[in-house]
PDB file of C-alpha atoms in Angstrom:
ATOM      1  CA  MET A   1      -3.261-153.366-232.465  1.00 88.00           C
ATOM      2  CA  GLU A   2      -1.258-153.633-229.403  1.00 88.00           C
ATOM      3  CA  PRO A   3      -1.467-155.804-226.888  1.00 94.00           C
ATOM      4  CA  THR A   4      -2.527-154.161-223.120  1.00 95.00           C
ATOM      5  CA  PRO A   5      -1.257-156.645-220.270  1.00 95.00           C
ATOM      6  CA  ILE A   6      -3.935-156.976-217.596  1.00 97.00           C
ATOM      7  CA  THR A   7      -2.498-159.964-215.506  1.00 97.00           C
ATOM      8  CA  PRO A   8       0.797-161.348-216.411  1.00 95.00           C
ATOM      9  CA  ARG A   9      -1.153-164.151-218.269  1.00 97.00           C
ATOM     10  CA  LEU A  10      -3.675-162.373-219.539  1.00 98.00           C
ATOM     11  CA  HIS A  11      -3.710-159.659-222.270  1.00 98.00           C
ATOM     12  CA  LEU A  12      -6.582-157.313-224.376  1.00 98.00           C
ATOM     13  CA  LEU A  13      -6.435-156.913-227.495  1.00 97.00           C
ATOM     14  CA  ASP A  14      -8.697-154.147-228.711  1.00 95.00           C
ATOM     15  CA  HIS A  15     -10.311-154.044-232.170  1.00 93.00           C
ATOM     16  CA  SER A  16     -12.033-150.797-231.811  1.00 89.00           C
ATOM     17  CA  ILE A  17     -15.799-152.586-232.272  1.00 88.00           C
ATOM     18  CA  GLY A  18     -15.271-155.426-230.051  1.00 88.00           C
ATOM     19  CA  GLN A  19     -12.759-156.792-227.736  1.00 95.00           C
ATOM     20  CA  ALA A  20     -10.568-160.110-227.473  1.00 97.00           C
ATOM     21  CA  TYR A  21      -8.765-161.427-225.118  1.00 98.00           C
ATOM     22  CA  LEU A  22      -5.207-163.981-225.292  1.00 98.00           C
ATOM     23  CA  TRP A  23      -4.426-166.022-221.941  1.00 98.00           C
ATOM     24  CA  GLN A  24      -0.977-167.770-221.999  1.00 98.00           C
ATOM     25  CA  ASP A  25      -0.680-170.991-220.451  1.00 98.00           C
ATOM     26  CA  GLU A  26       2.746-172.928-220.227  1.00 93.00           C
ATOM     27  CA  GLY A  27       3.295-173.830-223.839  1.00 90.00           C
ATOM     28  CA  GLU A  28      -0.166-172.697-225.192  1.00 98.00           C
ATOM     29  CA  LEU A  29      -2.363-169.378-225.939  1.00 98.00           C
ATOM     30  CA  THR A  30      -6.232-169.294-225.965  1.00 98.00           C
ATOM     31  CA  LEU A  31      -7.979-166.520-227.576  1.00 98.00           C
ATOM     32  CA  ILE A  32     -11.478-165.820-225.659  1.00 98.00           C
ATOM     33  CA  ASP A  33     -12.999-164.018-228.970  1.00 98.00           C
ATOM     34  CA  ALA A  34     -11.388-163.698-232.090  1.00 98.00           C
ATOM     35  CA  GLY A  35     -12.130-159.892-233.807  1.00 96.00           C
ATOM     36  CA  TRP A  36     -13.643-159.073-237.249  1.00 95.00           C
ATOM     37  CA  ALA A  37     -12.874-160.488-240.682  1.00 97.00           C
ATOM     38  CA  GLY A  38      -9.750-159.669-241.745  1.00 96.00           C
ATOM     39  CA  THR A  39      -8.130-158.862-238.552  1.00 97.00           C
ATOM     40  CA  ALA A  40      -5.853-162.367-238.241  1.00 97.00           C
ATOM     41  CA  ASP A  41      -2.701-160.359-239.615  1.00 97.00           C
ATOM     42  CA  ARG A  42      -3.250-157.954-236.709  1.00 96.00           C
ATOM     43  CA  THR A  43      -3.674-160.259-234.123  1.00 97.00           C
ATOM     44  CA  ALA A  44      -0.814-162.460-234.911  1.00 98.00           C
ATOM     45  CA  THR A  45       1.483-159.076-234.842  1.00 97.00           C
ATOM     46  CA  ALA A  46      -0.006-158.385-231.347  1.00 97.00           C
ATOM     47  CA  ILE A  47       0.752-161.693-230.018  1.00 97.00           C
ATOM     48  CA  ARG A  48       4.158-161.364-231.189  1.00 97.00           C
ATOM     49  CA  SER A  49       4.376-157.911-229.848  1.00 96.00           C
ATOM     50  CA  ALA A  50       3.427-159.462-226.555  1.00 96.00           C
ATOM     51  CA  GLY A  51       6.479-161.512-227.206  1.00 95.00           C
ATOM     52  CA  LEU A  52       4.826-165.220-227.507  1.00 97.00           C
ATOM     53  CA  ASP A  53       4.229-167.245-231.011  1.00 97.00           C
ATOM     54  CA  PRO A  54       0.943-167.475-232.527  1.00 98.00           C
ATOM     55  CA  ASP A  55       1.210-170.948-233.580  1.00 98.00           C
ATOM     56  CA  ARG A  56       1.300-171.454-229.511  1.00 98.00           C
ATOM     57  CA  LEU A  57      -2.506-171.075-230.357  1.00 98.00           C
ATOM     58  CA  ARG A  58      -4.626-173.987-229.254  1.00 98.00           C
ATOM     59  CA  ARG A  59      -8.077-172.544-228.833  1.00 98.00           C
ATOM     60  CA  ILE A  60     -10.505-169.751-229.818  1.00 98.00           C
ATOM     61  CA  VAL A  61     -13.240-169.735-227.611  1.00 98.00           C
ATOM     62  CA  LEU A  62     -16.631-167.981-229.110  1.00 98.00           C
ATOM     63  CA  THR A  63     -18.404-166.107-226.747  1.00 98.00           C
ATOM     64  CA  HIS A  64     -21.436-165.638-228.907  1.00 98.00           C
ATOM     65  CA  CYS A  65     -22.240-165.615-232.638  1.00 98.00           C
ATOM     66  CA  HIS A  66     -21.880-161.481-233.272  1.00 96.00           C
ATOM     67  CA  ARG A  67     -19.746-160.828-235.964  1.00 96.00           C
ATOM     68  CA  ASP A  68     -16.990-158.512-234.233  1.00 95.00           C
ATOM     69  CA  HIS A  69     -16.271-161.543-231.876  1.00 97.00           C
ATOM     70  CA  VAL A  70     -16.617-164.418-234.728  1.00 98.00           C
ATOM     71  CA  GLY A  71     -15.093-163.025-238.021  1.00 97.00           C
ATOM     72  CA  ALA A  72     -11.290-163.791-237.864  1.00 98.00           C
ATOM     73  CA  ALA A  73     -11.772-167.144-236.259  1.00 98.00           C
ATOM     74  CA  GLY A  74     -11.360-169.346-238.793  1.00 98.00           C
ATOM     75  CA  GLU A  75      -8.419-167.657-240.310  1.00 98.00           C
ATOM     76  CA  LEU A  76      -6.789-167.749-237.217  1.00 98.00           C
ATOM     77  CA  ALA A  77      -7.598-171.579-236.294  1.00 98.00           C
ATOM     78  CA  ASP A  78      -6.389-172.471-240.031  1.00 98.00           C
ATOM     79  CA  ARG A  79      -3.251-170.527-239.786  1.00 97.00           C
ATOM     80  CA  HIS A  80      -2.243-171.716-236.577  1.00 98.00           C
ATOM     81  CA  GLY A  81      -4.108-174.808-236.040  1.00 97.00           C
ATOM     82  CA  ALA A  82      -6.075-174.227-233.342  1.00 98.00           C
ATOM     83  CA  GLU A  83      -9.694-175.535-232.274  1.00 98.00           C
ATOM     84  CA  ILE A  84     -12.980-173.296-232.323  1.00 98.00           C
ATOM     85  CA  LEU A  85     -15.073-173.499-229.289  1.00 98.00           C
ATOM     86  CA  ALA A  86     -18.574-172.007-229.124  1.00 98.00           C
ATOM     87  CA  HIS A  87     -21.879-172.950-227.071  1.00 98.00           C
ATOM     88  CA  ARG A  88     -24.082-175.386-228.827  1.00 98.00           C
ATOM     89  CA  LEU A  89     -27.160-172.737-229.578  1.00 98.00           C
ATOM     90  CA  ASP A  90     -25.014-170.188-231.209  1.00 98.00           C
ATOM     91  CA  ALA A  91     -23.282-173.039-233.155  1.00 98.00           C
ATOM     92  CA  PRO A  92     -25.311-173.148-235.973  1.00 98.00           C
ATOM     93  CA  VAL A  93     -24.880-169.320-236.620  1.00 98.00           C
ATOM     94  CA  ILE A  94     -21.748-169.522-236.351  1.00 98.00           C
ATOM     95  CA  ARG A  95     -21.382-172.024-239.267  1.00 98.00           C
ATOM     96  CA  GLY A  96     -23.807-169.926-241.689  1.00 97.00           C
ATOM     97  CA  GLU A  97     -26.622-172.875-240.906  1.00 98.00           C
ATOM     98  CA  ALA A  98     -28.780-170.364-238.940  1.00 98.00           C
ATOM     99  CA  PRO A  99     -29.779-166.305-239.340  1.00 97.00           C
ATOM    100  CA  VAL A 100     -28.266-164.489-236.436  1.00 96.00           C
ATOM    101  CA  PRO A 101     -30.726-163.547-234.107  1.00 95.00           C
ATOM    102  CA  GLU A 102     -32.220-160.246-233.908  1.00 92.00           C
ATOM    103  CA  PRO A 103     -32.061-158.329-231.269  1.00 93.00           C
ATOM    104  CA  ASP A 104     -34.591-156.108-229.266  1.00 90.00           C
ATOM    105  CA  LEU A 105     -33.579-152.808-229.776  1.00 88.00           C
ATOM    106  CA  LEU A 106     -34.444-149.740-227.357  1.00 86.00           C
ATOM    107  CA  ASP A 107     -34.742-146.523-229.216  1.00 86.00           C
ATOM    108  CA  TRP A 108     -31.265-145.319-228.304  1.00 82.00           C
ATOM    109  CA  GLU A 109     -29.379-148.280-229.100  1.00 83.00           C
ATOM    110  CA  VAL A 110     -30.268-148.046-232.942  1.00 88.00           C
ATOM    111  CA  PRO A 111     -27.560-146.062-234.173  1.00 88.00           C
ATOM    112  CA  LEU A 112     -25.189-147.993-232.148  1.00 80.00           C
ATOM    113  CA  PHE A 113     -26.309-151.007-233.560  1.00 84.00           C
ATOM    114  CA  ALA A 114     -25.835-150.005-237.379  1.00 83.00           C
ATOM    115  CA  HIS A 115     -22.051-148.261-236.080  1.00 80.00           C
ATOM    116  CA  GLY A 116     -21.664-152.058-235.085  1.00 80.00           C
ATOM    117  CA  LEU A 117     -22.797-153.516-238.373  1.00 74.00           C
ATOM    118  CA  THR A 118     -19.940-151.235-240.467  1.00 81.00           C
ATOM    119  CA  VAL A 119     -17.326-154.197-239.694  1.00 90.00           C
ATOM    120  CA  PRO A 120     -17.699-156.820-241.954  1.00 94.00           C
ATOM    121  CA  GLU A 121     -20.029-159.632-241.785  1.00 94.00           C
ATOM    122  CA  ALA A 122     -18.423-162.894-240.751  1.00 96.00           C
ATOM    123  CA  PRO A 123     -17.794-165.890-243.160  1.00 97.00           C
ATOM    124  CA  PRO A 124     -19.553-169.238-242.238  1.00 98.00           C
ATOM    125  CA  THR A 125     -17.089-170.669-239.323  1.00 98.00           C
ATOM    126  CA  ARG A 126     -16.652-173.922-238.109  1.00 98.00           C
ATOM    127  CA  VAL A 127     -17.042-175.402-234.679  1.00 98.00           C
ATOM    128  CA  ASP A 128     -14.989-177.681-233.751  1.00 98.00           C
ATOM    129  CA  ARG A 129     -16.490-178.458-229.968  1.00 98.00           C
ATOM    130  CA  GLU A 130     -19.759-177.390-229.340  1.00 98.00           C
ATOM    131  CA  VAL A 131     -20.216-176.493-225.130  1.00 98.00           C
ATOM    132  CA  GLU A 132     -22.594-176.889-222.654  1.00 98.00           C
ATOM    133  CA  ASP A 133     -23.080-175.109-219.510  1.00 98.00           C
ATOM    134  CA  GLY A 134     -20.195-176.313-217.051  1.00 98.00           C
ATOM    135  CA  GLU A 135     -17.930-177.862-219.507  1.00 98.00           C
ATOM    136  CA  GLU A 136     -14.563-177.404-218.709  1.00 98.00           C
ATOM    137  CA  LEU A 137     -12.418-175.827-221.339  1.00 98.00           C
ATOM    138  CA  GLY A 138      -9.331-177.271-221.110  1.00 97.00           C
ATOM    139  CA  PHE A 139      -7.408-174.167-220.104  1.00 98.00           C
ATOM    140  CA  GLY A 140      -6.551-171.500-217.778  1.00 98.00           C
ATOM    141  CA  ASP A 141      -6.326-174.112-214.352  1.00 97.00           C
ATOM    142  CA  GLY A 142      -9.715-174.952-214.729  1.00 98.00           C
ATOM    143  CA  ALA A 143     -11.628-172.388-217.004  1.00 98.00           C
ATOM    144  CA  VAL A 144     -15.697-173.357-217.320  1.00 98.00           C
ATOM    145  CA  ALA A 145     -18.250-172.280-219.674  1.00 98.00           C
ATOM    146  CA  ILE A 146     -21.336-170.427-218.075  1.00 98.00           C
ATOM    147  CA  HIS A 147     -23.954-170.684-220.486  1.00 98.00           C
ATOM    148  CA  THR A 148     -25.395-166.843-220.010  1.00 98.00           C
ATOM    149  CA  PRO A 149     -28.648-166.862-222.724  1.00 98.00           C
ATOM    150  CA  GLY A 150     -30.354-163.442-223.483  1.00 98.00           C
ATOM    151  CA  HIS A 151     -27.668-161.247-225.416  1.00 98.00           C
ATOM    152  CA  THR A 152     -28.247-164.342-227.926  1.00 98.00           C
ATOM    153  CA  PRO A 153     -29.893-167.855-227.306  1.00 98.00           C
ATOM    154  CA  GLY A 154     -26.113-169.523-227.249  1.00 98.00           C
ATOM    155  CA  SER A 155     -23.999-166.637-225.257  1.00 98.00           C
ATOM    156  CA  MET A 156     -21.742-167.602-222.971  1.00 98.00           C
ATOM    157  CA  ALA A 157     -19.240-166.517-219.730  1.00 98.00           C
ATOM    158  CA  VAL A 158     -15.828-168.290-219.401  1.00 98.00           C
ATOM    159  CA  HIS A 159     -14.899-168.336-215.696  1.00 98.00           C
ATOM    160  CA  LEU A 160     -11.541-168.998-214.494  1.00 98.00           C
ATOM    161  CA  PRO A 161     -12.063-169.604-210.725  1.00 98.00           C
ATOM    162  CA  ARG A 162      -8.641-170.132-209.684  1.00 98.00           C
ATOM    163  CA  HIS A 163      -7.584-166.866-211.463  1.00 98.00           C
ATOM    164  CA  GLY A 164     -10.509-164.762-210.311  1.00 98.00           C
ATOM    165  CA  VAL A 165     -10.855-164.058-214.053  1.00 98.00           C
ATOM    166  CA  LEU A 166     -14.589-163.402-215.774  1.00 98.00           C
ATOM    167  CA  PHE A 167     -15.007-163.298-219.588  1.00 98.00           C
ATOM    168  CA  THR A 168     -18.357-162.263-220.115  1.00 98.00           C
ATOM    169  CA  GLY A 169     -18.977-161.727-223.876  1.00 98.00           C
ATOM    170  CA  ASP A 170     -21.212-159.085-224.418  1.00 97.00           C
ATOM    171  CA  THR A 171     -24.028-159.650-221.575  1.00 98.00           C
ATOM    172  CA  VAL A 172     -22.091-156.971-219.511  1.00 98.00           C
ATOM    173  CA  ALA A 173     -20.063-153.773-220.931  1.00 97.00           C
ATOM    174  CA  SER A 174     -17.511-151.556-218.954  1.00 97.00           C
ATOM    175  CA  VAL A 175     -17.822-148.571-221.131  1.00 92.00           C
ATOM    176  CA  GLY A 176     -17.575-145.745-218.450  1.00 88.00           C
ATOM    177  CA  ASP A 177     -18.427-147.987-215.707  1.00 94.00           C
ATOM    178  CA  VAL A 178     -19.804-151.804-215.269  1.00 97.00           C
ATOM    179  CA  THR A 179     -22.944-151.648-216.884  1.00 97.00           C
ATOM    180  CA  PHE A 180     -25.346-154.109-218.635  1.00 97.00           C
ATOM    181  CA  GLY A 181     -24.903-154.816-222.035  1.00 95.00           C
ATOM    182  CA  VAL A 182     -26.710-153.697-225.285  1.00 95.00           C
ATOM    183  CA  PHE A 183     -28.085-155.084-228.061  1.00 94.00           C
ATOM    184  CA  HIS A 184     -29.893-158.775-226.560  1.00 96.00           C
ATOM    185  CA  VAL A 185     -32.384-160.317-228.242  1.00 97.00           C
ATOM    186  CA  ASP A 186     -34.178-161.117-224.573  1.00 97.00           C
ATOM    187  CA  ARG A 187     -33.468-158.232-222.330  1.00 96.00           C
ATOM    188  CA  ALA A 188     -34.902-159.973-219.252  1.00 97.00           C
ATOM    189  CA  VAL A 189     -33.018-162.829-219.840  1.00 98.00           C
ATOM    190  CA  ALA A 190     -29.700-161.609-220.566  1.00 98.00           C
ATOM    191  CA  MET A 191     -30.246-159.869-216.871  1.00 98.00           C
ATOM    192  CA  GLU A 192     -30.955-163.057-215.123  1.00 98.00           C
ATOM    193  CA  SER A 193     -27.466-164.280-216.849  1.00 98.00           C
ATOM    194  CA  MET A 194     -25.913-160.785-215.408  1.00 98.00           C
ATOM    195  CA  ARG A 195     -27.248-161.694-212.165  1.00 98.00           C
ATOM    196  CA  ALA A 196     -25.808-165.332-212.087  1.00 98.00           C
ATOM    197  CA  LEU A 197     -22.647-163.845-213.365  1.00 98.00           C
ATOM    198  CA  ALA A 198     -22.075-161.291-210.372  1.00 98.00           C
ATOM    199  CA  LYS A 199     -22.551-164.302-207.751  1.00 98.00           C
ATOM    200  CA  LEU A 200     -19.327-165.599-209.075  1.00 98.00           C
ATOM    201  CA  SER A 201     -17.562-162.256-207.421  1.00 98.00           C
ATOM    202  CA  PRO A 202     -14.859-161.832-209.642  1.00 98.00           C
ATOM    203  CA  SER A 203     -11.292-159.731-209.162  1.00 98.00           C
ATOM    204  CA  VAL A 204     -10.918-159.360-212.859  1.00 98.00           C
ATOM    205  CA  LEU A 205     -13.621-158.779-215.151  1.00 98.00           C
ATOM    206  CA  CYS A 206     -13.211-159.110-218.952  1.00 98.00           C
ATOM    207  CA  CYS A 207     -16.088-157.677-221.112  1.00 98.00           C
ATOM    208  CA  GLY A 208     -16.733-157.671-224.990  1.00 96.00           C
ATOM    209  CA  HIS A 209     -16.927-154.004-224.999  1.00 95.00           C
ATOM    210  CA  GLY A 210     -14.854-151.611-222.724  1.00 95.00           C
ATOM    211  CA  ALA A 211     -11.869-151.502-220.436  1.00 95.00           C
ATOM    212  CA  PRO A 212     -10.842-154.552-217.991  1.00 97.00           C
ATOM    213  CA  VAL A 213     -11.928-153.891-214.578  1.00 97.00           C
ATOM    214  CA  THR A 214      -9.715-154.975-211.993  1.00 97.00           C
ATOM    215  CA  GLU A 215     -10.279-153.029-209.043  1.00 97.00           C
ATOM    216  CA  ASP A 216     -13.512-153.251-206.673  1.00 97.00           C
ATOM    217  CA  THR A 217     -14.356-155.827-209.749  1.00 98.00           C
ATOM    218  CA  ALA A 218     -16.948-157.869-207.559  1.00 98.00           C
ATOM    219  CA  ALA A 219     -18.875-154.922-206.037  1.00 98.00           C
ATOM    220  CA  ARG A 220     -19.211-152.906-208.973  1.00 98.00           C
ATOM    221  CA  LEU A 221     -20.477-155.798-211.038  1.00 98.00           C
ATOM    222  CA  ALA A 222     -22.887-156.599-208.212  1.00 98.00           C
ATOM    223  CA  ALA A 223     -24.294-153.289-208.108  1.00 97.00           C
ATOM    224  CA  ALA A 224     -24.800-153.063-211.921  1.00 97.00           C
ATOM    225  CA  ALA A 225     -26.400-156.306-211.890  1.00 97.00           C
ATOM    226  CA  ALA A 226     -28.826-154.936-208.953  1.00 93.00           C
TER     227      ALA A 226
END
């Protein structure tokens, strides 16, 4: 897994099923999502190949409770001394105290969902900080958590307003073009969340699935949300 630079401070870590993003501040690193269980070595190697030190990893922000985003978080946090953050409503699922909520699948989503379940189940994972909507997260010159329910009850996006960067988790996808995500627990609520994200007019869009979007980003997100 080679890290792909998006901006000088941002890299994509592509796990083939699910993606993580590495943000660099002076003196410390933040992961947005963590990849699936068993990928901690690959992530550390990718960070080193970007010329960075994985022991500078200070936090792992989980956009939601699904296995392809959570799986390696605990191992990475334990190895490198990072704090794990997640929205309050998904935290019990991440810790293994509540079941993963069942998505309301459309017929065409069923085989895709089955393919996603081929990645290892996430182990129960600690959450060091439960986040609410609007909380600052301590990196990226003012990163803010945005509660985006619908994909899961505790899905959240991460907005870096000073950099125009928006991490959407799986509420939005960028497979082919910017699109509504899949596998939502409540599709109508998730669409409302996507419309709220479109109002932020990002210049860089980082989704849980699909390539980062850096051209005509705000317009493409607005068109998809409409």
